[in-house]
Amino acid sequence: MAPPSTCLVIFPSLSTYPSTNASESEFDHSDSVSALTNSISALTVDVPIANAPKPKRRQIKPFRFVDLPGELRLKIYGYHFTTTGEVLDLETDNYKRIHKPLCLLRTCRQVYSEASYLFYSTHTFRIFPIYGKFFRTKKPLLARMKPGPRACLTTLQLRLGPGWNRPPRGWVVNDALGLKDCINVRRLKVFVECDPSNDAFKGFRAEDGFYEGFSQELLRAVLDEMPWCEIAEFDANPSVKKSGAMMTGLLEVACNKGRRLAWGPEKGWDDGVEKEEDFFSTISIEVFRGWTLLNFSRRHITHLYSKAY
């Protein structure tokens, strides 16, 4: 019997037929990546996707501040300048405390005219400086200001006491000080820190009546430069008496110039006669330019006495 014959079957190669699938080189990944990114960004809330479509910004309409009534604008200006302080002088922190709020004046001409007048007319400006390195300067704050701002001032302060043994040379009234430009000043505040005629200053003062005469001449010169000033307001530290040589001379100068007298809140004076205080009711030790360093009441003295014994 003959062996069965072998049948050879030959299959065609895969390369013989054209492939219906695209190769890796022909495949475009951009569409699939974009679709995948959009689907992920739609599900993601907190984490932003780099290629995610950005939401449109909502345009905020600017607030028309100038359209407000003038009374409201002035009230807002007053709140803006509350951190500048009541009395302005040459100090080291003026840039932080005063210069930054004044940047508001650069907004426009209308804001400048309104805010600048409110700022200069509602603050008290000290004529001669008393702080640190500015104490002996020859160019006080008023001399550094322009005539326009000086014309808006309504209140000035003359603080007497610092330098009672040797007043600075810059404390002089002249044309460079600019008092003639302060045409709207109606009130001059005179604050007396100390009275060198007190016996506590004996042995330290230059001579009897020196600083009292200097203060009177300084007040007289200031009032002569501003004849339109109507009110002279006097105030002092607790140790200063109205019946002392310092206050007696200053009050006489103000009365001779025809100014109306007023009294500040610190001392609590009035038009009546000053009440004589008990010796132990208030004891003040005043040194170094007349600044009050220690003030003891009767209760403090009793406490110290009991502690010592």
mmCIF file of C-alpha atoms in Angstrom:
data_model
loop_
_atom_site.group_PDB
_atom_site.id
_atom_site.type_symbol
_atom_site.label_atom_id
_atom_site.label_comp_id
_atom_site.label_asym_id
_atom_site.label_seq_id
_atom_site.Cartn_x
_atom_site.Cartn_y
_atom_site.Cartn_z
ATOM 1 C CA MET A 1 0.000 0.000 0.000
ATOM 2 C CA ALA A 2 1.396 3.352 -0.996
ATOM 3 C CA PRO A 3 1.982 6.074 1.761
ATOM 4 C CA PRO A 4 -0.361 9.035 1.777
ATOM 5 C CA SER A 5 0.829 12.041 -0.162
ATOM 6 C CA THR A 6 1.811 15.212 1.750
ATOM 7 C CA CYS A 7 -0.242 18.368 0.987
ATOM 8 C CA LEU A 8 1.560 21.708 1.472
ATOM 9 C CA VAL A 9 -0.698 24.698 2.161
ATOM 10 C CA ILE A 10 0.853 28.109 1.692
ATOM 11 C CA PHE A 11 -0.855 31.125 3.407
ATOM 12 C CA PRO A 12 -0.404 34.559 1.959
ATOM 13 C CA SER A 13 1.726 37.015 3.953
ATOM 14 C CA LEU A 14 0.052 39.781 5.982
ATOM 15 C CA SER A 15 1.981 42.385 4.044
ATOM 16 C CA THR A 16 0.277 41.189 0.896
ATOM 17 C CA TYR A 17 -2.997 42.810 1.894
ATOM 18 C CA PRO A 18 -3.202 46.511 2.698
ATOM 19 C CA SER A 19 -3.809 47.237 6.378
ATOM 20 C CA THR A 20 -7.048 48.963 7.305
ATOM 21 C CA ASN A 21 -5.537 50.437 10.568
ATOM 22 C CA ALA A 22 -3.351 53.508 10.592
ATOM 23 C CA SER A 23 0.230 53.130 11.665
ATOM 24 C CA GLU A 24 1.766 54.958 14.657
ATOM 25 C CA SER A 25 3.340 57.481 12.313
ATOM 26 C CA GLU A 26 -0.001 58.111 10.602
ATOM 27 C CA PHE A 27 -1.980 58.294 13.869
ATOM 28 C CA ASP A 28 -2.769 61.899 15.085
ATOM 29 C CA HIS A 29 -2.815 62.141 18.881
ATOM 30 C CA SER A 30 -3.941 65.774 19.070
ATOM 31 C CA ASP A 31 -7.640 65.081 18.775
ATOM 32 C CA SER A 32 -7.662 62.369 21.419
ATOM 33 C CA VAL A 33 -5.526 64.396 23.844
ATOM 34 C CA SER A 34 -7.744 67.453 23.390
ATOM 35 C CA ALA A 35 -10.869 65.407 23.977
ATOM 36 C CA LEU A 36 -9.341 63.773 27.053
ATOM 37 C CA THR A 37 -8.251 67.139 28.440
ATOM 38 C CA ASN A 38 -11.662 68.676 27.962
ATOM 39 C CA SER A 39 -13.335 65.747 29.664
ATOM 40 C CA ILE A 40 -10.945 65.958 32.656
ATOM 41 C CA SER A 41 -11.330 69.721 32.971
ATOM 42 C CA ALA A 42 -15.068 69.296 33.006
ATOM 43 C CA LEU A 43 -14.792 66.926 35.966
ATOM 44 C CA THR A 44 -12.116 68.923 37.830
ATOM 45 C CA VAL A 45 -13.170 71.826 40.071
ATOM 46 C CA ASP A 46 -10.199 72.795 42.219
ATOM 47 C CA VAL A 47 -7.175 71.931 40.078
ATOM 48 C CA PRO A 48 -6.893 74.033 36.888
ATOM 49 C CA ILE A 49 -5.739 72.415 33.672
ATOM 50 C CA ALA A 50 -3.158 74.153 31.560
ATOM 51 C CA ASN A 51 -5.087 73.819 28.306
ATOM 52 C CA ALA A 52 -8.501 74.276 29.865
ATOM 53 C CA PRO A 53 -10.585 77.124 28.445
ATOM 54 C CA LYS A 54 -10.288 80.201 30.653
ATOM 55 C CA PRO A 55 -13.501 81.732 31.924
ATOM 56 C CA LYS A 56 -14.293 85.208 30.719
ATOM 57 C CA ARG A 57 -13.505 87.950 33.185
ATOM 58 C CA ARG A 58 -16.413 89.958 34.380
ATOM 59 C CA GLN A 59 -15.785 93.610 33.795
ATOM 60 C CA ILE A 60 -16.383 95.625 36.968
ATOM 61 C CA LYS A 61 -17.650 99.110 36.358
ATOM 62 C CA PRO A 62 -15.602 101.794 38.152
ATOM 63 C CA PHE A 63 -17.279 103.633 41.011
ATOM 64 C CA ARG A 64 -18.006 107.223 40.067
ATOM 65 C CA PHE A 65 -16.735 108.880 43.252
ATOM 66 C CA VAL A 66 -16.991 112.400 41.876
ATOM 67 C CA ASP A 67 -20.731 111.929 41.276
ATOM 68 C CA LEU A 68 -21.327 111.702 45.035
ATOM 69 C CA PRO A 69 -22.647 114.805 46.819
ATOM 70 C CA GLY A 70 -19.964 117.157 48.061
ATOM 71 C CA GLU A 71 -20.894 116.571 51.716
ATOM 72 C CA LEU A 72 -20.255 112.833 51.380
ATOM 73 C CA ARG A 73 -16.952 113.384 49.607
ATOM 74 C CA LEU A 74 -15.721 115.672 52.393
ATOM 75 C CA LYS A 75 -16.793 113.095 54.988
ATOM 76 C CA ILE A 76 -14.803 110.398 53.188
ATOM 77 C CA TYR A 77 -11.763 112.684 53.013
ATOM 78 C CA GLY A 78 -12.008 113.195 56.768
ATOM 79 C CA TYR A 79 -11.992 109.438 57.400
ATOM 80 C CA HIS A 80 -9.009 109.101 55.075
ATOM 81 C CA PHE A 81 -6.900 111.592 57.072
ATOM 82 C CA THR A 82 -7.743 110.293 60.562
ATOM 83 C CA THR A 83 -4.342 108.612 61.010
ATOM 84 C CA THR A 84 -2.282 111.765 60.407
ATOM 85 C CA GLY A 85 -2.791 113.168 63.918
ATOM 86 C CA GLU A 86 -4.232 116.443 65.143
ATOM 87 C CA VAL A 87 -1.046 118.555 65.419
ATOM 88 C CA LEU A 88 1.469 118.428 62.563
ATOM 89 C CA ASP A 89 5.151 119.180 63.031
ATOM 90 C CA LEU A 90 8.536 118.143 61.676
ATOM 91 C CA GLU A 91 8.945 114.537 62.860
ATOM 92 C CA THR A 92 10.832 111.480 61.688
ATOM 93 C CA ASP A 93 7.682 109.439 60.954
ATOM 94 C CA ASN A 94 6.019 112.053 58.742
ATOM 95 C CA TYR A 95 6.624 109.979 55.612
ATOM 96 C CA LYS A 96 4.702 107.007 56.960
ATOM 97 C CA ARG A 97 2.045 108.981 58.813
ATOM 98 C CA ILE A 98 1.391 111.939 56.506
ATOM 99 C CA HIS A 99 3.050 111.491 53.112
ATOM 100 C CA LYS A 100 1.250 108.275 52.170
ATOM 101 C CA PRO A 101 -2.300 109.585 52.841
ATOM 102 C CA LEU A 102 -1.460 112.702 50.826
ATOM 103 C CA CYS A 103 -1.008 110.547 47.710
ATOM 104 C CA LEU A 104 -4.770 110.921 47.324
ATOM 105 C CA LEU A 105 -4.170 114.475 46.117
ATOM 106 C CA ARG A 106 -2.644 113.146 42.880
ATOM 107 C CA THR A 107 -5.947 111.685 41.687
ATOM 108 C CA CYS A 108 -7.290 114.681 39.766
ATOM 109 C CA ARG A 109 -7.677 118.431 40.086
ATOM 110 C CA GLN A 110 -11.107 118.269 41.688
ATOM 111 C CA VAL A 111 -10.009 115.783 44.357
ATOM 112 C CA TYR A 112 -6.888 117.858 44.971
ATOM 113 C CA SER A 113 -8.813 121.099 45.511
ATOM 114 C CA GLU A 114 -11.341 119.463 47.854
ATOM 115 C CA ALA A 115 -9.084 117.128 49.855
ATOM 116 C CA SER A 116 -6.172 119.554 50.220
ATOM 117 C CA TYR A 117 -8.375 122.309 51.635
ATOM 118 C CA LEU A 118 -9.951 119.905 54.123
ATOM 119 C CA PHE A 119 -6.557 118.545 55.198
ATOM 120 C CA TYR A 120 -4.894 121.918 55.784
ATOM 121 C CA SER A 121 -7.937 123.602 57.323
ATOM 122 C CA THR A 122 -8.781 120.871 59.860
ATOM 123 C CA HIS A 123 -5.286 120.236 61.262
ATOM 124 C CA THR A 124 -3.211 122.326 63.660
ATOM 125 C CA PHE A 125 0.266 123.211 62.402
ATOM 126 C CA ARG A 126 3.067 123.939 64.863
ATOM 127 C CA ILE A 127 5.048 127.106 64.137
ATOM 128 C CA PHE A 128 8.399 125.986 65.577
ATOM 129 C CA PRO A 129 9.510 122.324 65.826
ATOM 130 C CA ILE A 130 10.269 120.643 69.146
ATOM 131 C CA TYR A 131 11.332 117.105 68.158
ATOM 132 C CA GLY A 132 14.824 115.634 67.954
ATOM 133 C CA LYS A 133 17.020 116.692 65.079
ATOM 134 C CA PHE A 134 14.494 119.278 63.887
ATOM 135 C CA PHE A 135 14.526 121.192 67.177
ATOM 136 C CA ARG A 136 17.294 123.605 66.113
ATOM 137 C CA THR A 137 16.541 123.711 62.408
ATOM 138 C CA LYS A 138 16.510 127.108 60.728
ATOM 139 C CA LYS A 139 13.667 126.073 58.403
ATOM 140 C CA PRO A 140 10.477 125.158 60.315
ATOM 141 C CA LEU A 141 7.468 123.414 58.830
ATOM 142 C CA LEU A 142 5.727 126.613 57.726
ATOM 143 C CA ALA A 143 8.858 127.783 55.913
ATOM 144 C CA ARG A 144 8.949 124.493 53.972
ATOM 145 C CA MET A 145 5.347 124.838 52.784
ATOM 146 C CA LYS A 146 4.231 126.712 49.673
ATOM 147 C CA PRO A 147 2.058 129.839 49.869
ATOM 148 C CA GLY A 148 -0.993 127.956 48.562
ATOM 149 C CA PRO A 149 -1.199 125.421 51.433
ATOM 150 C CA ARG A 150 -0.316 128.125 53.972
ATOM 151 C CA ALA A 151 -3.344 130.113 52.827
ATOM 152 C CA CYS A 152 -5.615 127.177 53.745
ATOM 153 C CA LEU A 153 -4.464 126.967 57.383
ATOM 154 C CA THR A 154 -6.933 127.974 60.083
ATOM 155 C CA THR A 155 -5.144 127.021 63.342
ATOM 156 C CA LEU A 156 -1.514 127.379 64.422
ATOM 157 C CA GLN A 157 0.231 126.307 67.615
ATOM 158 C CA LEU A 158 3.048 128.037 69.473
ATOM 159 C CA ARG A 159 4.581 125.663 72.020
ATOM 160 C CA LEU A 160 6.717 127.374 74.650
ATOM 161 C CA GLY A 161 9.032 125.653 77.103
ATOM 162 C CA PRO A 162 11.514 123.591 75.063
ATOM 163 C CA GLY A 163 14.890 125.305 75.165
ATOM 164 C CA TRP A 164 14.002 127.475 78.161
ATOM 165 C CA ASN A 165 17.694 127.774 79.077
ATOM 166 C CA ARG A 166 18.943 128.349 75.530
ATOM 167 C CA PRO A 167 16.290 128.934 72.834
ATOM 168 C CA PRO A 168 17.227 127.823 69.309
ATOM 169 C CA ARG A 169 18.374 130.473 66.857
ATOM 170 C CA GLY A 170 15.781 129.325 64.345
ATOM 171 C CA TRP A 171 12.944 130.452 66.616
ATOM 172 C CA VAL A 172 12.599 133.855 65.013
ATOM 173 C CA VAL A 173 9.697 135.461 63.157
ATOM 174 C CA ASN A 174 10.729 136.739 59.720
ATOM 175 C CA ASP A 175 9.470 136.798 56.139
ATOM 176 C CA ALA A 176 10.904 133.342 55.430
ATOM 177 C CA LEU A 177 8.564 131.838 58.041
ATOM 178 C CA GLY A 178 5.574 132.723 55.873
ATOM 179 C CA LEU A 179 3.080 133.874 58.507
ATOM 180 C CA LYS A 180 1.830 136.606 56.168
ATOM 181 C CA ASP A 181 0.539 133.914 53.822
ATOM 182 C CA CYS A 182 -1.615 132.363 56.571
ATOM 183 C CA ILE A 183 -4.524 134.684 55.813
ATOM 184 C CA ASN A 184 -7.226 132.299 57.068
ATOM 185 C CA VAL A 185 -5.775 131.608 60.527
ATOM 186 C CA ARG A 186 -8.337 132.563 63.153
ATOM 187 C CA ARG A 187 -6.994 130.731 66.227
ATOM 188 C CA LEU A 188 -3.512 130.668 67.729
ATOM 189 C CA LYS A 189 -2.952 127.961 70.340
ATOM 190 C CA VAL A 190 -0.251 128.775 72.898
ATOM 191 C CA PHE A 191 0.833 125.794 74.995
ATOM 192 C CA VAL A 192 3.188 126.447 77.913
ATOM 193 C CA GLU A 193 5.174 123.416 79.017
ATOM 194 C CA CYS A 194 6.938 125.025 81.980
ATOM 195 C CA ASP A 195 7.414 128.279 83.858
ATOM 196 C CA PRO A 196 11.146 128.990 84.397
ATOM 197 C CA SER A 197 10.274 131.574 87.043
ATOM 198 C CA ASN A 198 9.429 128.679 89.358
ATOM 199 C CA ASP A 199 11.906 128.081 92.169
ATOM 200 C CA ALA A 200 12.571 124.579 90.811
ATOM 201 C CA PHE A 201 14.551 126.177 87.953
ATOM 202 C CA LYS A 202 16.702 128.328 90.219
ATOM 203 C CA GLY A 203 20.360 127.654 89.479
ATOM 204 C CA PHE A 204 19.624 126.253 85.993
ATOM 205 C CA ARG A 205 18.070 129.208 84.157
ATOM 206 C CA ALA A 206 20.208 131.760 82.342
ATOM 207 C CA GLU A 207 18.940 134.746 84.323
ATOM 208 C CA ASP A 208 15.756 135.875 85.992
ATOM 209 C CA GLY A 209 13.067 136.785 83.484
ATOM 210 C CA PHE A 210 15.115 135.760 80.425
ATOM 211 C CA TYR A 211 12.840 133.104 78.950
ATOM 212 C CA GLU A 212 9.679 134.931 80.034
ATOM 213 C CA GLY A 213 10.774 137.995 78.053
ATOM 214 C CA PHE A 214 11.786 135.852 75.087
ATOM 215 C CA SER A 215 8.361 134.164 75.035
ATOM 216 C CA GLN A 216 6.523 137.479 75.225
ATOM 217 C CA GLU A 217 8.498 138.928 72.319
ATOM 218 C CA LEU A 218 7.927 135.787 70.275
ATOM 219 C CA LEU A 219 4.166 135.855 70.866
ATOM 220 C CA ARG A 220 4.024 139.579 70.101
ATOM 221 C CA ALA A 221 5.869 139.061 66.805
ATOM 222 C CA VAL A 222 3.558 136.227 65.759
ATOM 223 C CA LEU A 223 0.433 138.276 66.484
ATOM 224 C CA ASP A 224 1.854 141.275 64.632
ATOM 225 C CA GLU A 225 2.357 139.135 61.526
ATOM 226 C CA MET A 226 -1.273 137.935 61.658
ATOM 227 C CA PRO A 227 -3.556 140.833 62.632
ATOM 228 C CA TRP A 228 -6.532 138.845 61.320
ATOM 229 C CA CYS A 229 -6.067 136.176 64.031
ATOM 230 C CA GLU A 230 -9.010 136.599 66.417
ATOM 231 C CA ILE A 231 -8.513 134.071 69.238
ATOM 232 C CA ALA A 232 -5.505 133.313 71.433
ATOM 233 C CA GLU A 233 -6.064 129.976 73.186
ATOM 234 C CA PHE A 234 -3.857 129.220 76.193
ATOM 235 C CA ASP A 235 -3.132 125.836 77.709
ATOM 236 C CA ALA A 236 -0.351 124.416 79.879
ATOM 237 C CA ASN A 237 0.977 121.489 81.840
ATOM 238 C CA PRO A 238 -0.377 120.923 85.368
ATOM 239 C CA SER A 239 2.616 122.587 87.026
ATOM 240 C CA VAL A 240 2.120 125.945 85.263
ATOM 241 C CA LYS A 241 0.072 128.542 87.131
ATOM 242 C CA LYS A 242 -1.911 131.328 85.578
ATOM 243 C CA SER A 243 -0.623 133.688 88.244
ATOM 244 C CA GLY A 244 3.025 132.901 87.456
ATOM 245 C CA ALA A 245 5.354 135.277 85.667
ATOM 246 C CA MET A 246 5.258 133.249 82.445
ATOM 247 C CA MET A 247 1.489 133.213 81.984
ATOM 248 C CA THR A 248 1.002 136.753 83.307
ATOM 249 C CA GLY A 249 3.275 138.172 80.623
ATOM 250 C CA LEU A 250 1.721 136.127 77.801
ATOM 251 C CA LEU A 251 -1.836 137.077 78.771
ATOM 252 C CA GLU A 252 -0.845 140.717 78.911
ATOM 253 C CA VAL A 253 0.568 140.552 75.382
ATOM 254 C CA ALA A 254 -2.586 138.913 74.004
ATOM 255 C CA CYS A 255 -4.843 141.446 75.697
ATOM 256 C CA ASN A 256 -2.777 144.409 74.485
ATOM 257 C CA LYS A 257 -3.090 143.069 70.913
ATOM 258 C CA GLY A 258 -6.870 142.930 71.241
ATOM 259 C CA ARG A 259 -7.178 139.146 70.927
ATOM 260 C CA ARG A 260 -10.053 137.220 72.459
ATOM 261 C CA LEU A 261 -8.841 134.765 75.114
ATOM 262 C CA ALA A 262 -9.775 131.096 75.164
ATOM 263 C CA TRP A 263 -8.629 128.137 77.270
ATOM 264 C CA GLY A 264 -7.482 124.680 76.233
ATOM 265 C CA PRO A 265 -8.632 121.342 77.665
ATOM 266 C CA GLU A 266 -5.332 120.197 79.215
ATOM 267 C CA LYS A 267 -5.105 122.601 82.156
ATOM 268 C CA GLY A 268 -8.816 123.299 82.459
ATOM 269 C CA TRP A 269 -8.546 127.050 82.982
ATOM 270 C CA ASP A 270 -11.490 129.427 82.681
ATOM 271 C CA ASP A 271 -12.058 133.170 82.842
ATOM 272 C CA GLY A 272 -12.271 133.063 86.637
ATOM 273 C CA VAL A 273 -9.524 133.182 89.217
ATOM 274 C CA GLU A 274 -7.305 130.101 89.351
ATOM 275 C CA LYS A 275 -7.798 127.938 92.415
ATOM 276 C CA GLU A 276 -4.746 127.581 94.609
ATOM 277 C CA GLU A 277 -3.691 123.941 94.843
ATOM 278 C CA ASP A 278 -2.333 122.230 97.907
ATOM 279 C CA PHE A 279 1.419 121.713 97.888
ATOM 280 C CA PHE A 280 1.039 117.932 98.144
ATOM 281 C CA SER A 281 -1.789 117.698 95.606
ATOM 282 C CA THR A 282 0.649 117.802 92.673
ATOM 283 C CA ILE A 283 4.443 117.770 92.708
ATOM 284 C CA SER A 284 6.275 118.062 89.393
ATOM 285 C CA ILE A 285 9.955 117.612 88.709
ATOM 286 C CA GLU A 286 10.776 119.527 85.531
ATOM 287 C CA VAL A 287 14.169 119.264 83.890
ATOM 288 C CA PHE A 288 15.686 119.160 80.393
ATOM 289 C CA ARG A 289 13.986 121.833 78.333
ATOM 290 C CA GLY A 290 11.124 122.095 80.776
ATOM 291 C CA TRP A 291 9.475 118.750 80.033
ATOM 292 C CA THR A 292 7.556 117.292 82.958
ATOM 293 C CA LEU A 293 9.204 114.001 83.807
ATOM 294 C CA LEU A 294 7.440 113.032 87.020
ATOM 295 C CA ASN A 295 4.015 113.925 88.384
ATOM 296 C CA PHE A 296 3.009 112.556 91.791
ATOM 297 C CA SER A 297 -0.495 112.871 93.180
ATOM 298 C CA ARG A 298 -1.368 112.734 96.874
ATOM 299 C CA ARG A 299 -2.311 109.049 96.580
ATOM 300 C CA HIS A 300 1.066 108.147 95.021
ATOM 301 C CA ILE A 301 2.994 110.022 97.713
ATOM 302 C CA THR A 302 1.060 108.230 100.477
ATOM 303 C CA HIS A 303 1.793 104.897 98.806
ATOM 304 C CA LEU A 304 5.504 105.648 98.516
ATOM 305 C CA TYR A 305 5.631 106.793 102.152
ATOM 306 C CA SER A 306 4.017 103.575 103.382
ATOM 307 C CA LYS A 307 6.387 101.482 101.231
ATOM 308 C CA ALA A 308 9.449 103.255 102.610
ATOM 309 C CA TYR A 309 8.440 102.924 106.258
#
